[in-house]
Amino acid sequence: MTTYFGFAAKHRNLYVGAQPAAELLLLYPRSAVQRGDVEPVARFKAIGKQLAREGYTFDIVPDDIVTAAQIASRRAVVQTDPRSSRREEAPSLKSEIGNRKPEIKQSLLTSAATRAGGVHWLTVATVLTDDQVAKWRKELASVTRREGVPTVVTSVLSQPKRRIVHLVNYNREEPPKARAMGSGPHEEKPLAVEGVTVRLALQPGERVKSIRLLSPDAGVSTGPAGLVQRAGEAAFTVPRMLIYTVAVAELE
């Protein structure tokens, strides 16, 4: 643990003042919890797992305190409680469904996708299917995403002229089922992964000047990273990582 604390202290400038910058916002349905309705919470957990598994980077904000500015700065918003106080940001489910055929109604109830103020609104109003996120590929096309290596989860923060991607690898050697765990960090047996590609979404007019990889782990890839850049996106690959890697993208 001291290695990681030392890394954070050494690179303090990458953490202080950095702001959440994921293009995708997942709303926690606290309004539903306050009403005594926990079904939206189950959908929230399920869709969050799907998004992480598919590699999408997202931030989480409770739906009862999210601001208009937080919504306007995103490209897509996922909500699991159609009755939340933010439902007026998109056409209501009722107006979306109308007098459609039963099979179309079910599709709309499961995933009502609208676009308001330049933001895609994706509403999960019923039990979702295992391929729900795959159905949103078009709406999520401009969201930062990790490709391959499903054990790696990413988050994106921003500073002036800089985007910082944090990558955490949960791949490990699983202990025997009969063995009791909890005696300390020495029980963790992480397994390295290779070829982790990140497609970093960019704002209009932005370009990446350089990307460098940092990590407190030994025997992993650090230093400059190659990138492939096109309008609206910069893709780079982490050749090898163990537990934690930071990719610092300097913008121009």
Tab-separated table of N, CA, C and O in Angstrom, residues 42 66 68 98 106 122 153 160 201 227:
chain	number	residue	atom	x	y	z
A	42	ALA	N	-32.183	-1.723	-8.398
A	42	ALA	CA	-31.745	-2.990	-8.990
A	42	ALA	C	-31.375	-2.793	-10.454
A	42	ALA	O	-30.369	-3.332	-10.938
A	66	VAL	N	-28.632	16.199	-9.108
A	66	VAL	CA	-27.932	16.496	-10.353
A	66	VAL	C	-28.385	17.853	-10.879
A	66	VAL	O	-29.559	18.222	-10.782
A	68	ALA	N	-28.549	21.009	-13.910
A	68	ALA	CA	-28.711	21.158	-15.355
A	68	ALA	C	-27.350	21.260	-16.035
A	68	ALA	O	-27.153	20.748	-17.140
A	98	GLY	N	-47.409	6.048	-26.604
A	98	GLY	CA	-48.652	6.291	-27.318
A	98	GLY	C	-49.474	5.031	-27.487
A	98	GLY	O	-49.615	4.226	-26.579
A	106	GLN	N	-43.159	-2.586	-25.487
A	106	GLN	CA	-42.196	-3.228	-24.598
A	106	GLN	C	-40.788	-2.732	-24.883
A	106	GLN	O	-40.001	-2.472	-23.981
A	122	LEU	N	-31.222	7.905	-22.093
A	122	LEU	CA	-31.463	6.473	-22.197
A	122	LEU	C	-32.141	6.020	-20.909
A	122	LEU	O	-31.546	6.098	-19.834
A	153	VAL	N	-11.359	-1.510	-15.640
A	153	VAL	CA	-12.364	-0.454	-15.535
A	153	VAL	C	-11.656	0.893	-15.630
A	153	VAL	O	-10.562	1.071	-15.081
A	160	PRO	N	-7.181	21.662	-16.973
A	160	PRO	CA	-6.977	22.519	-18.137
A	160	PRO	C	-5.955	21.933	-19.106
A	160	PRO	O	-4.843	21.582	-18.716
A	201	ALA	N	-12.674	9.990	-26.007
A	201	ALA	CA	-13.516	10.950	-26.724
A	201	ALA	C	-12.978	12.363	-26.527
A	201	ALA	O	-12.524	12.723	-25.441
A	227	LEU	N	-0.443	6.794	-30.340
A	227	LEU	CA	-1.873	7.050	-30.453
A	227	LEU	C	-2.279	7.194	-31.906
A	227	LEU	O	-1.480	7.550	-32.765
